Coordinates of C-alpha atoms and ligand atoms in Angstrom, one line a residue:
M24 CA 41.7 33.1 -18.4
L25 CA 42.8 36.5 -17.0
R26 CA 43.4 34.9 -13.6
I27 CA 45.7 32.3 -15.2
I28 CA 47.6 35.0 -17.2
R29 CA 48.2 36.7 -13.9
T30 CA 49.4 33.4 -12.5
L31 CA 51.9 33.3 -15.4
Y32 CA 53.2 36.6 -14.3
G33 CA 53.3 35.5 -10.6
D34 CA 56.3 35.8 -8.3
E35 CA 59.2 34.3 -10.1
R36 CA 61.6 34.5 -7.1
R37 CA 60.0 31.6 -5.4
R38 CA 60.9 28.6 -3.4
V39 CA 60.4 25.5 -5.5
L40 CA 59.7 22.1 -4.1
Y41 CA 60.4 19.0 -6.1
Y42 CA 58.8 15.7 -5.3
R43 CA 60.2 13.4 -7.9
H44 CA 59.1 10.1 -6.3
D45 CA 55.6 8.8 -6.4
N46 CA 55.4 8.3 -2.7
R47 CA 58.3 10.1 -1.2
P48 CA 58.6 13.9 -0.9
I49 CA 61.9 15.6 -1.4
D50 CA 62.4 19.4 -1.0
R51 CA 64.8 21.4 -3.1
L52 CA 65.8 25.0 -3.3
R53 CA 65.8 26.5 -6.7
G54 CA 67.9 29.6 -6.4
S55 CA 67.6 31.2 -9.7
C56 CA 64.9 33.4 -11.0
R57 CA 63.7 33.4 -14.6
A58 CA 64.0 36.2 -17.1
W59 CA 60.8 37.7 -18.6
G60 CA 61.6 36.5 -22.2
P61 CA 60.9 32.8 -21.7
L62 CA 57.8 33.8 -19.6
V63 CA 56.3 35.9 -22.4
R64 CA 57.1 33.2 -24.9
R65 CA 55.3 30.6 -22.7
M66 CA 52.3 32.9 -22.4
L67 CA 52.2 33.5 -26.1
F68 CA 52.5 29.7 -26.6
F69 CA 49.6 29.2 -24.2
L70 CA 47.4 31.8 -25.9
V71 CA 48.1 30.5 -29.4
A72 CA 47.5 26.9 -28.3
C73 CA 44.2 27.9 -26.8
A74 CA 43.2 29.8 -30.0
L75 CA 44.3 27.0 -32.4
A76 CA 42.8 24.2 -30.3
P77 CA 39.4 22.8 -31.3
P78 CA 36.3 24.3 -29.6
C79 CA 35.9 23.5 -26.0
A80 CA 34.4 21.1 -25.6
V81 CA 50.8 -13.7 -9.6
R82 CA 52.7 -17.2 -10.0
C83 CA 52.5 -20.5 -12.0
E84 CA 49.1 -21.7 -10.7
A85 CA 47.4 -18.3 -11.2
R86 CA 49.3 -17.9 -14.4
S87 CA 47.6 -20.7 -16.3
Q88 CA 44.2 -19.7 -14.9
A89 CA 44.6 -16.2 -16.2
A90 CA 46.2 -16.8 -19.5
G91 CA 45.4 -20.3 -20.6
S92 CA 48.1 -23.0 -20.6
A93 CA 51.7 -21.9 -20.9
H94 CA 53.2 -21.7 -24.3
S95 CA 56.5 -23.6 -25.3
E96 CA 59.5 -21.4 -25.5
K97 CA 59.5 -21.4 -29.3
S98 CA 55.8 -20.6 -29.8
A99 CA 56.0 -18.0 -27.0
E100 CA 58.8 -16.2 -28.8
Q101 CA 56.8 -16.2 -32.0
I102 CA 53.7 -14.8 -30.3
A103 CA 55.7 -12.2 -28.5
Q104 CA 57.4 -11.2 -31.8
R105 CA 54.1 -10.8 -33.6
A106 CA 52.7 -8.8 -30.7
L107 CA 55.7 -6.5 -30.7
E108 CA 55.3 -5.9 -34.4
H109 CA 51.6 -5.3 -34.5
A110 CA 50.4 -4.1 -31.1
I111 CA 50.5 -0.4 -30.1
I112 CA 52.2 -0.4 -26.7
I113 CA 50.8 2.4 -24.6
D114 CA 52.3 3.4 -21.3
T115 CA 49.9 5.6 -19.3
H116 CA 52.3 7.2 -16.8
A117 CA 55.8 8.5 -16.9
D118 CA 57.1 11.5 -14.9
T119 CA 59.9 12.6 -17.4
P120 CA 58.6 16.2 -18.0
Q121 CA 60.2 17.3 -14.7
M122 CA 63.7 16.4 -16.0
M123 CA 62.9 18.2 -19.3
L124 CA 61.8 21.3 -17.5
D125 CA 64.3 21.5 -14.7
E126 CA 67.4 20.1 -16.4
D127 CA 66.8 20.8 -20.1
Y128 CA 66.7 17.1 -20.6
D129 CA 66.5 16.2 -24.2
L130 CA 64.7 12.9 -25.0
A131 CA 67.1 12.1 -27.8
D132 CA 70.1 12.1 -25.4
P133 CA 71.9 8.9 -26.2
Q134 CA 73.6 8.9 -22.7
S135 CA 70.3 9.5 -20.9
P136 CA 70.4 8.5 -17.2
Y137 CA 66.6 8.4 -17.1
M138 CA 64.1 5.6 -17.7
I139 CA 62.5 7.3 -20.7
S140 CA 64.5 8.5 -23.7
L141 CA 63.9 8.4 -27.5
P142 CA 66.4 5.6 -28.1
K143 CA 65.0 3.6 -25.1
M144 CA 61.4 4.1 -26.3
R145 CA 62.4 2.8 -29.8
A146 CA 64.1 -0.2 -28.3
G147 CA 61.1 -0.9 -26.2
H148 CA 58.7 -0.8 -29.2
L149 CA 56.7 1.9 -27.4
G150 CA 53.8 3.2 -29.4
A151 CA 52.5 5.9 -27.0
E152 CA 53.5 7.6 -23.8
F153 CA 51.3 9.6 -21.5
F154 CA 53.7 12.1 -19.9
S155 CA 52.6 13.2 -16.4
I156 CA 52.0 16.9 -15.8
W157 CA 52.8 16.7 -12.1
V158 CA 53.2 19.5 -9.6
S159 CA 54.0 18.8 -5.9
V160 CA 51.0 19.1 -3.5
D161 CA 53.3 21.4 -1.5
W162 CA 54.0 23.8 -4.4
P163 CA 52.8 27.4 -3.7
K164 CA 49.0 27.2 -4.1
Q165 CA 48.7 30.2 -6.4
D166 CA 51.4 29.0 -8.7
L167 CA 50.3 25.4 -9.4
I168 CA 48.8 26.1 -12.9
H169 CA 51.8 28.1 -13.8
R170 CA 54.1 25.2 -13.1
A171 CA 51.8 22.8 -14.8
L172 CA 51.7 25.0 -18.0
D173 CA 55.5 25.1 -17.9
L174 CA 55.5 21.2 -17.9
V175 CA 53.0 21.2 -20.8
D176 CA 55.2 23.6 -22.7
V177 CA 58.3 21.4 -22.4
V178 CA 56.3 18.4 -23.7
Y179 CA 55.3 20.5 -26.7
E180 CA 58.9 21.7 -27.1
Q181 CA 60.3 18.1 -27.1
V182 CA 57.6 16.9 -29.6
G183 CA 58.4 19.8 -31.8
R184 CA 62.1 19.2 -31.6
H185 CA 61.8 15.5 -32.5
S186 CA 58.8 15.8 -34.9
D187 CA 60.4 13.1 -37.1
A188 CA 60.0 10.6 -34.3
L189 CA 57.2 11.9 -32.0
G190 CA 53.7 13.4 -32.5
L191 CA 51.2 14.9 -30.1
A192 CA 48.0 12.8 -30.0
R193 CA 44.7 14.2 -28.9
T194 CA 42.5 11.2 -29.7
A195 CA 42.7 7.4 -29.9
G196 CA 42.6 7.8 -33.7
D197 CA 45.7 10.1 -33.5
I198 CA 47.6 7.3 -31.7
V199 CA 46.7 4.8 -34.4
Q200 CA 47.6 7.2 -37.2
L201 CA 51.0 8.1 -35.6
H202 CA 51.7 4.4 -35.2
R203 CA 51.1 3.9 -38.9
Q204 CA 53.5 6.7 -39.6
G205 CA 56.2 5.0 -37.5
K206 CA 56.0 7.7 -34.8
I207 CA 55.6 7.5 -31.1
A208 CA 52.4 9.2 -29.9
I209 CA 52.9 11.6 -27.0
L210 CA 49.9 12.4 -24.7
M211 CA 49.6 14.2 -21.4
G212 CA 47.8 13.5 -18.1
V213 CA 47.6 16.0 -15.2
E214 CA 48.5 14.2 -12.0
G215 CA 46.6 15.7 -9.1
G216 CA 43.4 17.7 -9.0
H217 CA 45.1 20.4 -6.9
Q218 CA 46.5 21.6 -10.3
I219 CA 43.2 23.2 -11.2
E220 CA 43.5 25.5 -8.1
G221 CA 39.8 24.8 -7.4
D222 CA 38.7 26.3 -10.8
L223 CA 36.9 23.8 -13.1
H224 CA 37.6 26.2 -16.0
A225 CA 41.2 25.1 -15.8
L226 CA 40.0 21.6 -17.0
D227 CA 38.8 23.2 -20.2
I228 CA 42.2 24.9 -20.7
Y229 CA 44.1 21.7 -20.0
Y230 CA 41.9 19.8 -22.4
R231 CA 42.5 22.4 -25.1
L232 CA 46.2 22.0 -24.6
G233 CA 45.9 18.2 -25.2
V234 CA 45.7 16.8 -21.7
R235 CA 43.6 13.6 -21.9
Y236 CA 43.4 12.5 -18.3
M237 CA 43.5 14.0 -14.8
T238 CA 44.3 12.0 -11.7
L239 CA 41.8 13.4 -9.2
T240 CA 44.3 13.5 -6.2
H241 CA 48.0 13.1 -5.6
T242 CA 49.5 12.2 -2.2
K243 CA 47.2 14.5 -0.2
D244 CA 43.5 15.3 -0.1
D245 CA 42.7 18.1 -2.5
E246 CA 39.6 20.2 -3.3
L247 CA 38.2 17.3 -5.4
G248 CA 38.5 14.4 -2.9
D249 CA 40.4 12.2 -0.5
S250 CA 43.8 10.7 -1.3
S251 CA 44.8 7.1 -0.5
T252 CA 47.8 8.4 1.5
D253 CA 46.1 11.1 3.6
S254 CA 43.4 11.1 6.3
P255 CA 39.8 11.6 5.1
R256 CA 38.6 15.1 4.6
W257 CA 35.6 14.7 2.4
N258 CA 34.7 11.1 3.0
G259 CA 35.4 10.4 -0.6
L260 CA 34.7 12.7 -3.5
S261 CA 33.8 16.4 -2.7
D262 CA 30.9 18.3 -4.4
L263 CA 33.5 20.0 -6.6
G264 CA 35.0 16.6 -7.4
R265 CA 31.6 15.4 -8.6
R266 CA 31.3 18.4 -10.8
A267 CA 34.9 17.9 -12.0
V268 CA 34.1 14.3 -13.0
E269 CA 31.0 15.5 -14.9
R270 CA 33.0 18.2 -16.7
M271 CA 35.7 15.7 -17.6
N272 CA 33.1 13.4 -19.0
R273 CA 31.7 16.3 -21.1
L274 CA 35.1 17.4 -22.3
G275 CA 36.3 13.9 -23.2
M276 CA 39.1 13.8 -20.6
M277 CA 39.6 10.4 -18.9
V278 CA 39.1 10.3 -15.1
D279 CA 42.1 8.7 -13.4
I280 CA 41.6 7.1 -10.0
S281 CA 45.2 6.2 -9.2
H282 CA 46.2 7.8 -5.9
V283 CA 42.6 8.4 -4.7
A284 CA 41.2 6.9 -1.5
D285 CA 39.0 3.7 -1.8
K286 CA 35.9 5.7 -0.9
T287 CA 36.7 8.4 -3.5
F288 CA 37.1 5.6 -6.1
Y289 CA 33.6 4.2 -5.4
D290 CA 32.1 7.7 -5.5
V291 CA 33.7 8.3 -8.9
L292 CA 32.2 5.2 -10.3
E293 CA 28.7 6.4 -9.2
V294 CA 29.2 9.7 -10.9
S295 CA 31.1 9.0 -14.1
Q296 CA 29.2 8.4 -17.2
A297 CA 32.3 7.1 -19.0
P298 CA 34.8 4.3 -18.2
V299 CA 37.6 5.4 -15.9
I300 CA 41.3 4.5 -15.7
A301 CA 43.8 3.8 -13.0
S302 CA 46.9 5.2 -14.9
H303 CA 49.5 3.6 -12.5
S304 CA 48.2 1.3 -9.9
S305 CA 48.9 -2.4 -9.0
C306 CA 47.1 -5.1 -7.0
R307 CA 46.8 -4.8 -3.2
S308 CA 46.1 -8.5 -2.7
L309 CA 49.7 -9.1 -3.9
C310 CA 51.3 -6.1 -2.1
D311 CA 49.3 -4.4 0.7
V312 CA 49.8 -0.7 0.2
P313 CA 47.1 2.0 0.0
R314 CA 48.2 3.0 -3.5
D315 CA 47.3 -0.4 -4.9
M316 CA 43.7 -1.5 -5.7
T317 CA 41.8 -4.2 -3.8
D318 CA 40.2 -7.1 -5.8
D319 CA 36.8 -5.6 -5.1
M320 CA 38.0 -2.3 -6.6
V321 CA 39.5 -4.1 -9.6
R322 CA 36.2 -5.9 -10.2
A323 CA 34.2 -2.6 -9.9
L324 CA 36.5 -0.9 -12.4
A325 CA 36.0 -3.8 -14.9
K326 CA 32.2 -3.5 -14.4
N327 CA 32.5 0.2 -15.2
G328 CA 34.3 -0.7 -18.5
G329 CA 37.6 0.9 -17.4
V330 CA 41.2 -0.2 -17.4
M331 CA 43.8 -0.7 -14.7
D332 CA 47.4 0.0 -15.8
I333 CA 49.9 -1.8 -13.7
N334 CA 52.5 0.3 -11.9
F335 CA 56.1 -1.0 -12.1
Y336 CA 57.4 0.5 -8.7
S337 CA 59.0 -2.3 -6.7
G338 CA 57.4 -1.1 -3.5
F339 CA 53.9 -1.4 -5.0
L340 CA 54.7 -4.9 -6.5
D341 CA 56.5 -6.8 -3.8
P342 CA 56.0 -7.0 0.0
A343 CA 59.6 -8.2 0.7
Y344 CA 61.0 -5.1 -1.1
R345 CA 58.4 -2.8 0.5
D346 CA 59.4 -4.0 4.0
A347 CA 63.2 -3.8 3.4
H348 CA 62.8 -0.4 1.8
Q349 CA 60.9 0.9 4.8
K350 CA 63.9 0.0 7.1
I351 CA 66.5 2.0 5.1
E352 CA 64.3 4.8 3.9
K353 CA 65.2 7.3 6.7
E354 CA 69.0 6.8 6.2
E355 CA 68.6 7.1 2.4
N356 CA 66.6 10.3 2.7
A357 CA 69.1 11.7 5.2
E358 CA 72.0 11.1 2.8
V359 CA 70.1 12.7 -0.1
E360 CA 69.4 15.7 2.0
A361 CA 73.0 16.0 3.2
A362 CA 74.2 15.8 -0.3
R363 CA 71.7 18.5 -1.4
R364 CA 72.9 20.8 1.3
R365 CA 76.5 20.2 0.4
Y366 CA 75.8 21.1 -3.2
E367 CA 73.9 24.2 -2.3
Q368 CA 76.7 25.4 0.0
E369 CA 79.1 24.9 -2.9
G370 CA 76.8 26.9 -5.1
K371 CA 76.0 23.9 -7.3
R372 CA 72.7 22.5 -8.4
F373 CA 71.8 19.1 -7.0
G374 CA 70.3 17.3 -10.0
Y375 CA 68.1 14.3 -10.4
A376 CA 71.1 12.3 -11.7
E377 CA 73.1 12.9 -8.5
E378 CA 70.1 11.8 -6.5
V379 CA 69.7 8.7 -8.5
T380 CA 73.3 7.8 -7.8
I381 CA 72.8 7.9 -4.1
E382 CA 69.5 5.9 -4.4
H383 CA 71.3 3.2 -6.4
K384 CA 73.7 2.7 -3.6
Y385 CA 70.8 1.9 -1.2
E386 CA 68.6 0.1 -3.8
S387 CA 71.5 -2.3 -4.5
Q388 CA 71.2 -3.6 -0.9
L389 CA 67.5 -4.4 -1.3
P390 CA 65.7 -7.5 -2.5
T391 CA 64.5 -5.8 -5.7
P392 CA 61.9 -8.1 -7.4
S393 CA 62.3 -9.5 -10.9
Y394 CA 60.3 -7.9 -13.8
Q395 CA 58.3 -11.2 -13.6
R396 CA 56.6 -9.7 -10.6
I397 CA 55.0 -7.2 -13.0
A398 CA 53.6 -10.2 -14.9
D399 CA 52.3 -11.6 -11.6
H400 CA 50.3 -8.4 -11.1
I401 CA 49.0 -8.5 -14.7
D402 CA 48.0 -12.1 -14.2
H403 CA 46.2 -11.4 -11.0
A404 CA 44.4 -8.4 -12.5
V405 CA 43.4 -10.4 -15.5
Q406 CA 42.0 -13.2 -13.3
V407 CA 39.9 -10.7 -11.3
A408 CA 38.9 -8.2 -14.0
G409 CA 39.3 -10.0 -17.3
V410 CA 41.8 -9.5 -20.1
D411 CA 39.8 -6.4 -21.4
H412 CA 40.6 -4.3 -18.3
V413 CA 44.3 -4.4 -17.7
G414 CA 47.2 -2.3 -19.2
L415 CA 50.6 -0.8 -18.5
G416 CA 51.3 2.3 -16.3
S417 CA 55.0 2.1 -15.6
D418 CA 55.5 5.3 -13.5
F419 CA 59.0 5.4 -15.1
D420 CA 61.0 8.4 -14.0
G421 CA 58.6 8.9 -11.0
I422 CA 59.9 5.9 -9.1
N423 CA 63.2 5.2 -7.4
S424 CA 63.2 1.4 -7.9
A425 CA 62.0 -0.5 -11.0
P426 CA 62.2 -4.3 -11.0
R427 CA 65.4 -6.2 -12.1
G428 CA 65.2 -6.6 -15.8
M429 CA 62.8 -3.6 -16.2
E430 CA 65.2 -0.8 -15.4
D431 CA 63.8 1.4 -18.2
V432 CA 61.4 1.5 -21.1
S433 CA 63.8 -0.4 -23.5
K434 CA 63.1 -3.6 -21.5
L435 CA 59.4 -3.8 -22.3
P436 CA 59.8 -6.6 -24.9
D437 CA 61.1 -8.9 -22.1
L438 CA 57.7 -8.4 -20.3
V439 CA 55.9 -9.2 -23.5
R440 CA 57.9 -12.4 -23.9
E441 CA 57.2 -13.4 -20.2
L442 CA 53.5 -12.9 -20.8
A443 CA 53.6 -15.0 -24.0
R444 CA 55.4 -17.7 -22.0
R445 CA 52.6 -17.7 -19.5
G446 CA 50.1 -18.5 -22.2
Y447 CA 48.7 -15.1 -23.4
S448 CA 47.7 -15.1 -27.0
E449 CA 48.7 -12.4 -29.5
E450 CA 45.1 -11.0 -29.2
D451 CA 45.3 -10.9 -25.4
L452 CA 48.7 -9.2 -25.5
T453 CA 47.4 -6.6 -28.0
K454 CA 44.7 -5.7 -25.5
I455 CA 47.0 -5.6 -22.4
L456 CA 49.8 -3.7 -24.2
G457 CA 47.5 -0.8 -25.3
G458 CA 44.3 -2.0 -27.0
N459 CA 42.3 -1.7 -23.8
V460 CA 43.5 1.9 -23.3
L461 CA 42.6 2.8 -26.9
R462 CA 39.1 1.3 -26.3
V463 CA 38.6 3.3 -23.2
M464 CA 39.8 6.5 -24.9
R465 CA 37.3 5.9 -27.8
Q466 CA 34.4 5.3 -25.3
V467 CA 35.4 8.5 -23.4
E468 CA 35.3 10.4 -26.7
E469 CA 31.9 8.9 -27.5
V470 CA 30.4 9.9 -24.1
S471 CA 31.8 13.4 -24.6
H472 CA 30.1 13.7 -28.1
K473 CA 26.8 12.6 -26.6
M474 CA 27.0 15.0 -23.7
K475 CA 28.1 17.9 -25.7
P476 CA 25.8 18.6 -28.7
E477 CA 27.4 20.3 -31.7
P478 CA 27.1 24.1 -31.4
Ligands
ZN12 ZN1 51.7 8.9 -9.1
ZN13 ZN1 53.7 10.6 -11.5

């Protein structure tokens, strides 16, 4: 605890690196330093939160195989409508907190340029969002927890500011209760094991603050294990990683295997006593990228009882987009960097919205897949894992290209209609849209209760 408080008072005049995109690093300079007032407020918030918290503790052919025979347009519309009315749609990954923290982005902004906003969540029938507490792997090492706590703080701040529409959920039961009240449940997941700074006690603190999953790595190997986008350092999960998984099981925090290397994934399955999740990963057999999961991994995850939440990033869904994007990536990055430098020379801040404008110019030249490609990945995962092990993990606001027709969270009902057209029943849709994640959360809670006897 004391070490973390010292971290909170760490060097404020620091170089800050932003990596907004899931797979593409971007550096930025943040010129201003913060005053002590907000810092003290954040520290008080952190201490109060700790004190108040409970004790520690695919296409047509595949389509019909996965979902039964296709429904007529009319019955599909009826099934989709019923699912939208009754199911709790849970998205397990969105990176919006960065915008909230760095640009004072308010979720209620009716002119929001981002993929997640309150009006868009309402239009999309969203029941629960897991906001990502994500700090770049290149952030100053002694300041990772500080930045993560700042992100947790802005999530609390937004939930408090819009308490008529949002509520913080700590359990599966909370999500159901908030849904009954007509509110959207907000949850948090820490994206990247580097954000515990090698100290397992940080897991307890994140848990007390409401964090309900941690992704073991981000884009680089960390103290807990190897990443899918780095060369092997541990040959899978490290000893500390094994102890982290055990501690997360005990706390009741879901273990997220998105981003980890294949070997790390299999090691986690050997260690974890509870089902695990892939909060934002798609199918490698449909798009060969290391961030996606092989069919063998998907099967193993199902055997473990876990859930794989399909990532909406065009580059993880579609090989044609992936290849075309690789060709223009350098030029696009160079233009973003040049614009950033220009803004800095003019003494202005280069914001996420400016960056998105440049990206759109490049993205518009690419063969962006249709949102139906998301349904292809869901179909494939259902074929391989079964309908009880697939969900949604959009990665909204962490990606620079979402499929056509799925530009933001408001478009989710179109995906529900597409799945109904492909033959999914209302019961199947209820599972895929959020029921499977709720089930895993409940199982993780049960394992925690068993491992942690009442004091
Ligand atoms: Zn990610
Ligand atoms: Zn993310």
